[in-house]
PDB file of C-alpha atoms in Angstrom:
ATOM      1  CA  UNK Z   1     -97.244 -14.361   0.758  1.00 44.00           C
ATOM      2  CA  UNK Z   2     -96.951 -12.022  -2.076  1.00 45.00           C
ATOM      3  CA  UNK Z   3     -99.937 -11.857  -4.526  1.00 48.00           C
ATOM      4  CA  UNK Z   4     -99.420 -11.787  -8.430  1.00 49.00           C
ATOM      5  CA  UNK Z   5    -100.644  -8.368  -8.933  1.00 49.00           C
ATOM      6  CA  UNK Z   6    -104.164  -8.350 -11.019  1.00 48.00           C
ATOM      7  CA  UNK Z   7    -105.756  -5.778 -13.467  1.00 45.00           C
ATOM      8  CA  UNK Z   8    -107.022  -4.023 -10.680  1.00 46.00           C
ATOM      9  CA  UNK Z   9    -104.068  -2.793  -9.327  1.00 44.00           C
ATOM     10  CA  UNK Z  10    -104.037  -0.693 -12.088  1.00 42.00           C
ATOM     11  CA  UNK Z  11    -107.473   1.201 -12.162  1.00 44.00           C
ATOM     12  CA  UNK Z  12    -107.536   5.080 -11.920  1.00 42.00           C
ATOM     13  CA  UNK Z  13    -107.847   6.510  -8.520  1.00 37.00           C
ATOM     14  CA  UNK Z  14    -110.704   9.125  -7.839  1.00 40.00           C
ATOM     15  CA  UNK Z  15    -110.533  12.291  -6.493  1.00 38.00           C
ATOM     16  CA  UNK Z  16    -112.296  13.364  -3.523  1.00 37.00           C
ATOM     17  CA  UNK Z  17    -115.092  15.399  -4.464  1.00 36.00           C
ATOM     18  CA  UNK Z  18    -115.300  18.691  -2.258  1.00 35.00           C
ATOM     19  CA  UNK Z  19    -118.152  17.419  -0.518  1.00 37.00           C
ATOM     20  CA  UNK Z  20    -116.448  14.424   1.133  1.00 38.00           C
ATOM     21  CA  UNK Z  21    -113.400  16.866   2.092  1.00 35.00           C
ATOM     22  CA  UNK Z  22    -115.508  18.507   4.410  1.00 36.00           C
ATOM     23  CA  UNK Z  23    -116.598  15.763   6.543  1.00 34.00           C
ATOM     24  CA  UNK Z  24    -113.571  14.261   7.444  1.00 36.00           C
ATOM     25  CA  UNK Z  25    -113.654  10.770   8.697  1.00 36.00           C
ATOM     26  CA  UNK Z  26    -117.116  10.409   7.597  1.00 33.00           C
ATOM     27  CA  UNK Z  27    -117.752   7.334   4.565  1.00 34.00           C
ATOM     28  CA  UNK Z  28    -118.194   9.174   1.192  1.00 36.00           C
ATOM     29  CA  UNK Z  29    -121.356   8.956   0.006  1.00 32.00           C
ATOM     30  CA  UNK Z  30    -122.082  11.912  -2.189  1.00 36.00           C
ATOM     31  CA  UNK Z  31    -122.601   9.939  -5.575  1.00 37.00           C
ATOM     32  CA  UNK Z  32    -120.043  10.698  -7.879  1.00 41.00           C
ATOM     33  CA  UNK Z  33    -116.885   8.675  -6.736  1.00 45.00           C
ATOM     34  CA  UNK Z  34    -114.858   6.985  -3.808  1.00 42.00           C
ATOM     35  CA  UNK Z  35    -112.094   5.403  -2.733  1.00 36.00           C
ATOM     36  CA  UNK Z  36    -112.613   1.664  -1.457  1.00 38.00           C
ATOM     37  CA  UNK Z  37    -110.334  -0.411   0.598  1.00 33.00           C
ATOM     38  CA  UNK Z  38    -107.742  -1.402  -2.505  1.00 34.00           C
ATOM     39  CA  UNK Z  39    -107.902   1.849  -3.588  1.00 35.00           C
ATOM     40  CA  UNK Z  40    -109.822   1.531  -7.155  1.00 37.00           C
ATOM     41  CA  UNK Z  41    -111.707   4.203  -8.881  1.00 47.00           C
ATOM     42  CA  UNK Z  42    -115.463   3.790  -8.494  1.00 46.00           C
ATOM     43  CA  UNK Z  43    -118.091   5.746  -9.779  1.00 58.00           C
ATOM     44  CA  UNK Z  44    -121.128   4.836  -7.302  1.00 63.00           C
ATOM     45  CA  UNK Z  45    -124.153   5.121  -9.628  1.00 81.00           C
ATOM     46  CA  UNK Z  46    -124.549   4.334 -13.380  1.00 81.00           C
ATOM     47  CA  UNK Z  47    -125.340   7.869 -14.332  1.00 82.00           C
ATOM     48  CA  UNK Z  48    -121.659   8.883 -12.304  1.00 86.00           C
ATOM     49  CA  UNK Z  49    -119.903   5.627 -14.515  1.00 89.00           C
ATOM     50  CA  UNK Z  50    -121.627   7.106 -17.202  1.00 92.00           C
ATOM     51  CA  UNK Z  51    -120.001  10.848 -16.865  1.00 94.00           C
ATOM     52  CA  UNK Z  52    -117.155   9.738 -15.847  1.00 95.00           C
ATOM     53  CA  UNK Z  53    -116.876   7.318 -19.119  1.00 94.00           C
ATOM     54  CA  UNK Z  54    -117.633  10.778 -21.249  1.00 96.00           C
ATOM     55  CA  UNK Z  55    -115.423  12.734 -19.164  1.00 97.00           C
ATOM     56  CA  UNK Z  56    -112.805  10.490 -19.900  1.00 97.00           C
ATOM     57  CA  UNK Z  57    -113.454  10.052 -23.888  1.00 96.00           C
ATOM     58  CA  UNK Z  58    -113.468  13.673 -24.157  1.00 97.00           C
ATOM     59  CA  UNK Z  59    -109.991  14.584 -22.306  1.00 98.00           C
ATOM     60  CA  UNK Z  60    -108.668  11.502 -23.872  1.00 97.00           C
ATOM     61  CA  UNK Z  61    -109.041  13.632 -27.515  1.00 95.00           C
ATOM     62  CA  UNK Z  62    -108.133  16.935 -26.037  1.00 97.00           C
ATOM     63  CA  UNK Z  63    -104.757  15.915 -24.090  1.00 96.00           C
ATOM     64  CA  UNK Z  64    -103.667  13.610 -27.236  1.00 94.00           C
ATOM     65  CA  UNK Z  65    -104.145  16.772 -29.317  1.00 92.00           C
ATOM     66  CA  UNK Z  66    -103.206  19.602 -27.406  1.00 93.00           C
ATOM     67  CA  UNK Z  67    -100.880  18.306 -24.364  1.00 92.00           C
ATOM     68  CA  UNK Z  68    -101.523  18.515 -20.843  1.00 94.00           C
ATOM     69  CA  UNK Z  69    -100.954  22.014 -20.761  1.00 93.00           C
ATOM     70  CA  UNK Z  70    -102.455  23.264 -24.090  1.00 95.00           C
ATOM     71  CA  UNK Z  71    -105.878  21.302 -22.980  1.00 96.00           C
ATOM     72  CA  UNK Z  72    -108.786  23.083 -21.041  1.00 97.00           C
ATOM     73  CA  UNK Z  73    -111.110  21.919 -18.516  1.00 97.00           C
ATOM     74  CA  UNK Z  74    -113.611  24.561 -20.013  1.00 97.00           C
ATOM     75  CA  UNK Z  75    -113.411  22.767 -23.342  1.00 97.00           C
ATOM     76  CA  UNK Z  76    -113.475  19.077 -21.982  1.00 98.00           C
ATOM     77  CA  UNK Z  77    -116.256  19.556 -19.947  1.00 98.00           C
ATOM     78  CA  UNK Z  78    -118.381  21.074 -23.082  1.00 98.00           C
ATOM     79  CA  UNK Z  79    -116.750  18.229 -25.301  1.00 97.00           C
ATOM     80  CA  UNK Z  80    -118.414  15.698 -23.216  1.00 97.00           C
ATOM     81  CA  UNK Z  81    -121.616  17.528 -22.091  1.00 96.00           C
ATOM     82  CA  UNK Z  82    -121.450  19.343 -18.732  1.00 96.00           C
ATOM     83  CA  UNK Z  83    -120.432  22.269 -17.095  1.00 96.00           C
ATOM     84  CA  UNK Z  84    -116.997  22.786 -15.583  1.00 96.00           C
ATOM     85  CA  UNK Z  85    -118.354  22.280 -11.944  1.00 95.00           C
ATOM     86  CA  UNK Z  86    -119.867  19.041 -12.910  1.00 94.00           C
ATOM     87  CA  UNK Z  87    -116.327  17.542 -14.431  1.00 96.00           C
ATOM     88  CA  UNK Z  88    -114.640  18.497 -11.144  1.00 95.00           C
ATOM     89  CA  UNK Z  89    -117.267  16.633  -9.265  1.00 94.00           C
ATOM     90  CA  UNK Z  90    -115.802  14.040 -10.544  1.00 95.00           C
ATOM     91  CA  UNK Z  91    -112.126  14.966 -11.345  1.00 96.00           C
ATOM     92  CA  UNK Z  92    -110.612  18.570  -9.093  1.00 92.00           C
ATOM     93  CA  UNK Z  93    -107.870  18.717 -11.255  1.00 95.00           C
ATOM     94  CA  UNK Z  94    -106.734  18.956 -14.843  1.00 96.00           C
ATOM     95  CA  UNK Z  95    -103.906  16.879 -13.658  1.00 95.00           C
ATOM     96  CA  UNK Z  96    -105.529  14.229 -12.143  1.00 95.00           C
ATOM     97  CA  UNK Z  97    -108.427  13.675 -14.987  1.00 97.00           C
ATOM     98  CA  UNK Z  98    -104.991  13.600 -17.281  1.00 97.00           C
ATOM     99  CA  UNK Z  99    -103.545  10.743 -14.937  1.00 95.00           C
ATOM    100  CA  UNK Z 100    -106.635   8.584 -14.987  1.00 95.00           C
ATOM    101  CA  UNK Z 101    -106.649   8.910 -18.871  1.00 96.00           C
ATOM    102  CA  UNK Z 102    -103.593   7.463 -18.859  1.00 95.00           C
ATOM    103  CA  UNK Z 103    -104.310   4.906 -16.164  1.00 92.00           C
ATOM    104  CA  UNK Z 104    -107.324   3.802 -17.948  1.00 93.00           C
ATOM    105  CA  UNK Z 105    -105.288   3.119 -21.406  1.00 93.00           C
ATOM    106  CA  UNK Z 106    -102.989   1.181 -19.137  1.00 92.00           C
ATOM    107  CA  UNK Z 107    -105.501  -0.899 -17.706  1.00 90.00           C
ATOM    108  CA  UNK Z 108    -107.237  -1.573 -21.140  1.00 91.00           C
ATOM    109  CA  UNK Z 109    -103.703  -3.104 -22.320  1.00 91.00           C
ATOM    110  CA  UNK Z 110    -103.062  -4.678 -18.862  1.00 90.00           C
ATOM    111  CA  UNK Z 111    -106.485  -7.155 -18.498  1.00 93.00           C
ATOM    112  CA  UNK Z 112    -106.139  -8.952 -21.396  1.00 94.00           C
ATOM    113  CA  UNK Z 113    -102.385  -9.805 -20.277  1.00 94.00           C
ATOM    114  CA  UNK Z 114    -103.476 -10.751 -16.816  1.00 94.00           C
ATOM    115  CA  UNK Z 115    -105.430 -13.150 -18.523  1.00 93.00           C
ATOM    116  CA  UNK Z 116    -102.416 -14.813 -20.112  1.00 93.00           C
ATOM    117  CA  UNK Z 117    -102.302 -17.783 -17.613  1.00 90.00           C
ATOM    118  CA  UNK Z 118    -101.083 -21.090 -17.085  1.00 90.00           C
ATOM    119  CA  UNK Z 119    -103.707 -22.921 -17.586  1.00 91.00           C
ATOM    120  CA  UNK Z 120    -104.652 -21.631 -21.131  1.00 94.00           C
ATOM    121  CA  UNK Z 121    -102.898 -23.438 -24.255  1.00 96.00           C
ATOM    122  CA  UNK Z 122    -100.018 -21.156 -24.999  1.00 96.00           C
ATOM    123  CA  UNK Z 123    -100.673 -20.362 -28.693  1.00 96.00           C
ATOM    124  CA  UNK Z 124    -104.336 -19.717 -27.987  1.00 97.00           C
ATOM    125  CA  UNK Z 125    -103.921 -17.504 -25.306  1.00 97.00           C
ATOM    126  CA  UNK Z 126    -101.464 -15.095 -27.111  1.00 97.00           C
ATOM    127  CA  UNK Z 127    -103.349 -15.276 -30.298  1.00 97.00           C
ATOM    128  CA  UNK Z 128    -106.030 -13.788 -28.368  1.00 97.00           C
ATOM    129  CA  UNK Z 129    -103.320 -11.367 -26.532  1.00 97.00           C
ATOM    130  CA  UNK Z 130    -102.606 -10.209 -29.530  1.00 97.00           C
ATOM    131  CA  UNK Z 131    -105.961  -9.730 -31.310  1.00 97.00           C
ATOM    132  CA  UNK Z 132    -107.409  -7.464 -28.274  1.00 96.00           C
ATOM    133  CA  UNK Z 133    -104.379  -5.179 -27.882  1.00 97.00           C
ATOM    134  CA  UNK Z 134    -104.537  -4.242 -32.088  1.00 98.00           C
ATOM    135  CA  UNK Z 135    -108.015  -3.826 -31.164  1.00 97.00           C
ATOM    136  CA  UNK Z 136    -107.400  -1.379 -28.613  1.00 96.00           C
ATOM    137  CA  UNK Z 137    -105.335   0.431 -31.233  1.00 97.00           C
ATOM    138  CA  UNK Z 138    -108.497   0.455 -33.386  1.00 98.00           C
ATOM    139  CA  UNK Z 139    -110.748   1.331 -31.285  1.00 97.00           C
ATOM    140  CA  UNK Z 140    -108.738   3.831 -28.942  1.00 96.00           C
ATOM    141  CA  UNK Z 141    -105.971   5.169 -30.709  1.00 96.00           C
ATOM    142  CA  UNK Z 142    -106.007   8.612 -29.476  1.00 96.00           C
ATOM    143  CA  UNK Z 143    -105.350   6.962 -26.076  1.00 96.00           C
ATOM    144  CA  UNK Z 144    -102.389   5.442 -27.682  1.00 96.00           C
ATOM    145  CA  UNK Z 145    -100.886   8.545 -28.593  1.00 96.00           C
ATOM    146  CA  UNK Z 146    -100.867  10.142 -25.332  1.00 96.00           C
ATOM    147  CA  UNK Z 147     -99.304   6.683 -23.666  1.00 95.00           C
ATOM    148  CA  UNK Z 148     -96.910   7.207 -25.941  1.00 95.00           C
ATOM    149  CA  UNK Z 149     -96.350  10.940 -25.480  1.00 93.00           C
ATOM    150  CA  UNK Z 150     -96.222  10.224 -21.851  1.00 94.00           C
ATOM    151  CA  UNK Z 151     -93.387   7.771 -21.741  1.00 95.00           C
ATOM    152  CA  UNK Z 152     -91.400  10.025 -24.161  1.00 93.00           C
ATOM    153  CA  UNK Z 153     -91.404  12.600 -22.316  1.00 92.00           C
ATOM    154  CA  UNK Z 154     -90.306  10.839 -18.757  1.00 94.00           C
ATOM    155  CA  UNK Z 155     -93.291   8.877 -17.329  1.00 94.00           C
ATOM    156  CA  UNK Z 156     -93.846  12.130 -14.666  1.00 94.00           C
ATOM    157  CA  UNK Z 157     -97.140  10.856 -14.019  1.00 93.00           C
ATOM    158  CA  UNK Z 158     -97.145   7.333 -14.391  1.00 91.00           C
ATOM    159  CA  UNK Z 159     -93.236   6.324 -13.264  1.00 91.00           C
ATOM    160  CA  UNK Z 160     -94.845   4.514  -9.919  1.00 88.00           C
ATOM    161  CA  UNK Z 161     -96.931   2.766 -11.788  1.00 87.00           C
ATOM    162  CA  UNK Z 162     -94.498   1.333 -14.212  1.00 93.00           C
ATOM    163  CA  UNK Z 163     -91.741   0.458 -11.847  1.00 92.00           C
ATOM    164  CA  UNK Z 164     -94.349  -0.776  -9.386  1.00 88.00           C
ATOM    165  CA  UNK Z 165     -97.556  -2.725 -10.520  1.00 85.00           C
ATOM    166  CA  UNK Z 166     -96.776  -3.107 -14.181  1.00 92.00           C
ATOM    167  CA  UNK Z 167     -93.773  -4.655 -13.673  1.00 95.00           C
ATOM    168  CA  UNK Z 168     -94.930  -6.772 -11.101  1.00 94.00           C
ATOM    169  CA  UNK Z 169     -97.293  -8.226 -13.349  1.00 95.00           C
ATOM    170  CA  UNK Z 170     -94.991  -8.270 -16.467  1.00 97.00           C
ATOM    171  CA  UNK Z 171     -92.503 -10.066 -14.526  1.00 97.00           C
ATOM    172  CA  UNK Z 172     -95.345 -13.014 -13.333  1.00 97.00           C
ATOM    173  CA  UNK Z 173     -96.110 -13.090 -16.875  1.00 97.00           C
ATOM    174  CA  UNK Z 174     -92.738 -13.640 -18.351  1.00 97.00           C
ATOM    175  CA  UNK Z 175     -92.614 -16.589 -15.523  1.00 97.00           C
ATOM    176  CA  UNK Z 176     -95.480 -18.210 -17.505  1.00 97.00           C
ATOM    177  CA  UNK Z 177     -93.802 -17.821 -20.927  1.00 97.00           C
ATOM    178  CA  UNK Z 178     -91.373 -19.360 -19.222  1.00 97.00           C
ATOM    179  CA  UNK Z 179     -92.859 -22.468 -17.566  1.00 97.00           C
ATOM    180  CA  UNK Z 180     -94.460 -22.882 -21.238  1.00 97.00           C
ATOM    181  CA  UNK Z 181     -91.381 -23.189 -23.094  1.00 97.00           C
ATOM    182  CA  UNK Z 182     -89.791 -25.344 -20.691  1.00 97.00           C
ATOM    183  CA  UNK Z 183     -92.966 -27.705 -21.148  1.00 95.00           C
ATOM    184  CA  UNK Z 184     -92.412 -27.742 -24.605  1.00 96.00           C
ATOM    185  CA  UNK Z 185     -95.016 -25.921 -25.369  1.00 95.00           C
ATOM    186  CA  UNK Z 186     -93.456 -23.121 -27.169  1.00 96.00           C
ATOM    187  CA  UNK Z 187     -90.154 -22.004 -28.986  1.00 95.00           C
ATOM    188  CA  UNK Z 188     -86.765 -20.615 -26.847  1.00 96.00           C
ATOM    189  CA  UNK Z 189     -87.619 -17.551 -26.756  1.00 95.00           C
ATOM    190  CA  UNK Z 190     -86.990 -14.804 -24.841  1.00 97.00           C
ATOM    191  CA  UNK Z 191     -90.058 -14.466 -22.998  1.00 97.00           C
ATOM    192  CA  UNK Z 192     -89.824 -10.010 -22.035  1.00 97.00           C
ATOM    193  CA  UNK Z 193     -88.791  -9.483 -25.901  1.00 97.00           C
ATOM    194  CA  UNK Z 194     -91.957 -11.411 -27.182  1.00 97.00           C
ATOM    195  CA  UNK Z 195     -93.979  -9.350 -25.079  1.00 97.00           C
ATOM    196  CA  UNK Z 196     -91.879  -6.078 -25.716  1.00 98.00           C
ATOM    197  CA  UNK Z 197     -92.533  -6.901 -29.911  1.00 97.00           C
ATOM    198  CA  UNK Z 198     -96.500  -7.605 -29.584  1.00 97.00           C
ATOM    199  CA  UNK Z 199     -96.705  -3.762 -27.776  1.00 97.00           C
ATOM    200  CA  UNK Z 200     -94.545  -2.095 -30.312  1.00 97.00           C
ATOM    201  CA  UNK Z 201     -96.785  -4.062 -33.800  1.00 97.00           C
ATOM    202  CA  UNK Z 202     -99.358  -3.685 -31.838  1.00 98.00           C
ATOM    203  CA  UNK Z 203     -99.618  -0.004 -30.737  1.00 98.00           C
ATOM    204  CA  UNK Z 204     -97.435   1.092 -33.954  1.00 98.00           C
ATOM    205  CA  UNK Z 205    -100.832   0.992 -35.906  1.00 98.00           C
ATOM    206  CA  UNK Z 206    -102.051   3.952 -33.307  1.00 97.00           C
ATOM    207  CA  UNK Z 207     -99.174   6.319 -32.809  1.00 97.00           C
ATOM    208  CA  UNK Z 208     -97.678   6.113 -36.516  1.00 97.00           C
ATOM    209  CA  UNK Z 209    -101.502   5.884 -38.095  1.00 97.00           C
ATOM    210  CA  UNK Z 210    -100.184   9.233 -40.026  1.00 97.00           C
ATOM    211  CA  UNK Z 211     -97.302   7.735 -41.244  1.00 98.00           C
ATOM    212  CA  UNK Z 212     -99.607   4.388 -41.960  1.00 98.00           C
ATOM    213  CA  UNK Z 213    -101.896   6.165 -43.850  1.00 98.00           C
ATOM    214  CA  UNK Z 214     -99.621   8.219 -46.299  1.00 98.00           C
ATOM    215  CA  UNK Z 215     -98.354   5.001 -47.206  1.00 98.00           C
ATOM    216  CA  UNK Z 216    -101.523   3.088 -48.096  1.00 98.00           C
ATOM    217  CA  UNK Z 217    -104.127   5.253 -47.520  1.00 98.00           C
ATOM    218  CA  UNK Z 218    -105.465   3.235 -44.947  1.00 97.00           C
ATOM    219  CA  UNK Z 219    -105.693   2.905 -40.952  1.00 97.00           C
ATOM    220  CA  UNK Z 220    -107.345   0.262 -38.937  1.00 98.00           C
ATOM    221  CA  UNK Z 221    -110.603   2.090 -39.458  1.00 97.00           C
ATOM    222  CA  UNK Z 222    -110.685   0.051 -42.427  1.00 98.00           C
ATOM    223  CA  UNK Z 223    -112.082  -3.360 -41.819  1.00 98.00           C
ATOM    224  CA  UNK Z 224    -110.257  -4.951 -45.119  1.00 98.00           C
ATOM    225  CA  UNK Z 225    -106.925  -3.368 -43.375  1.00 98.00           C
ATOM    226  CA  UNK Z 226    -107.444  -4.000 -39.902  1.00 98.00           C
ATOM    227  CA  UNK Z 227    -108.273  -7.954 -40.524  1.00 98.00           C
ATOM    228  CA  UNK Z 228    -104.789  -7.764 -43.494  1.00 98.00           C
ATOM    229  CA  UNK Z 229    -102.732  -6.059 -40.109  1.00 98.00           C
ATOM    230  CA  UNK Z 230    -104.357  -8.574 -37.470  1.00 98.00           C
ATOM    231  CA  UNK Z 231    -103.113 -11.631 -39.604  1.00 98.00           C
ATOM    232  CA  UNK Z 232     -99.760 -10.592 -41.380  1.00 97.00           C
ATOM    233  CA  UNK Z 233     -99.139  -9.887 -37.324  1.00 97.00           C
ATOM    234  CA  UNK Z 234    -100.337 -12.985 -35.866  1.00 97.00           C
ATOM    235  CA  UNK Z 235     -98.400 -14.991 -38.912  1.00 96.00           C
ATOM    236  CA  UNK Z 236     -95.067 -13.238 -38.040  1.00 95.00           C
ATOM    237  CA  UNK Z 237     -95.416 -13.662 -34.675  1.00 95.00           C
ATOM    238  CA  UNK Z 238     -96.450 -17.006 -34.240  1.00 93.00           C
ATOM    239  CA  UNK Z 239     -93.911 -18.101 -36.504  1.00 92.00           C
ATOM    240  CA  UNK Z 240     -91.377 -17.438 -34.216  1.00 91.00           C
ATOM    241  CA  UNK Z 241     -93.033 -19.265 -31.027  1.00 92.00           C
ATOM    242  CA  UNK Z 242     -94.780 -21.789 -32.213  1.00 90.00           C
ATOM    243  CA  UNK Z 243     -92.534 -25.399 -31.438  1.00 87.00           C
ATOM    244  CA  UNK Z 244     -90.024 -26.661 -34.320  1.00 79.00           C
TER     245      UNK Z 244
END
């Protein structure tokens, strides 16, 4: 029986660190990272999640600011605290510390839709969908930017996950938009186009913050702006779901 795919499917796969390489077919159990049976990105002790976590904040503002290509592990690595050797403990290539930036951002957006359920009163449960994914623009909007950079440019490094995973789940959540509005329980709507317009309001307030800012001088950084944003978006959007 197929499974409806779950946040996890989309957390960032770890390199093997060069230690593991060279005992093949031996359990990895150097300290920084490993591969378990699904295939998730672990960091094995809290210090590691903690690097890792830094390592990722600080390649997060490089690679939305300078590209893949303009970035430098040299400069990451002293942006979050560490030598170069020490980042590639935990990442062995510029490309792959880009991909789990990305894959991280995804999985931020993605567990607060996998949450989106059935059982949860329809209205309530994208209220709250809502809420948490302008918050992730607030809170992480570099990570925005580079999403968005990525997708423009092709998906090169996230196209699997996209057509795979993401759509999986997209596609089991569209089924419950579905099953709601056929209970009565929301509007006619068309289920992918609801969630198509709460990712373009939502992350808008991240990758156009420039634009956002020369016309009111303000960004989600503001607390009197971000609550004015989180309820002129709920109002529109509800208005269009909610039963007539």
């Amino acid at each position: 029986m197929n499974r409806e795919p779950t946040p996890d499917d989309f957390r960032p796969i770890a390199p093997e660190t060069p230690a593991a390489r060279k005992r093949p077919g031996r359990a990895k159990t150097d300290g920084a990272a490993t591969r378990d049976a699904s295939g998730p990105f672990r960091a094995k002790t809290r210090v590691g999640e903690a690097n890792v976590e830094r390592i990722l904040e600080a390649a997060t503002e490089a690679f939305s600011t300078l590209g893949l290509h303009g970035a430098r592990i040299d400069d990451i690595a002293a942006a979050a605290g560490m030598s170069k050797p020490n980042l590639l403990y935990y990442f062995r290539t510029k490309d792959l510390l880009y991909t789990a930036v990305l894959e991280t951002t995804l999985e931020r957006w993605l567990v607060p839709l996998g949450e989106m359920d059935d059982a949860r009163d329809p209205i309530e449960a994208i209220t709250d969908y809502v809420a948490r994914k302008l918050e992730a623009s607030r809170l992480y909007p570099a990570a925005s930017r580079l999403f968005a950079l990525e997708i423009l440019q092709g998906a090169p490094h996230l196209g699997a996950m996209l057509s795979g995973p993401l759509k999986a789940l997209v596609d089991a959540k569209t089924k419950t938009i579905e099953r709601w509005i056929a209970e009565g329980r929301l509007a006619p709507i068309e289920p992918l186009h609801l969630i198509f317009s709460i990712w373009a309001t939502t992350q808008h307030y991240a990758d156009f913050a420039f634009q956002i800012r020369a016309l009111t001088g303000r960004d989600l950084s503001d607390d009197a702006f971000y609550r004015r944003s989180h309820d002129a978006l709920l109002a529109i959007l509800l208005r269009g779901i909610v039963p007539r």
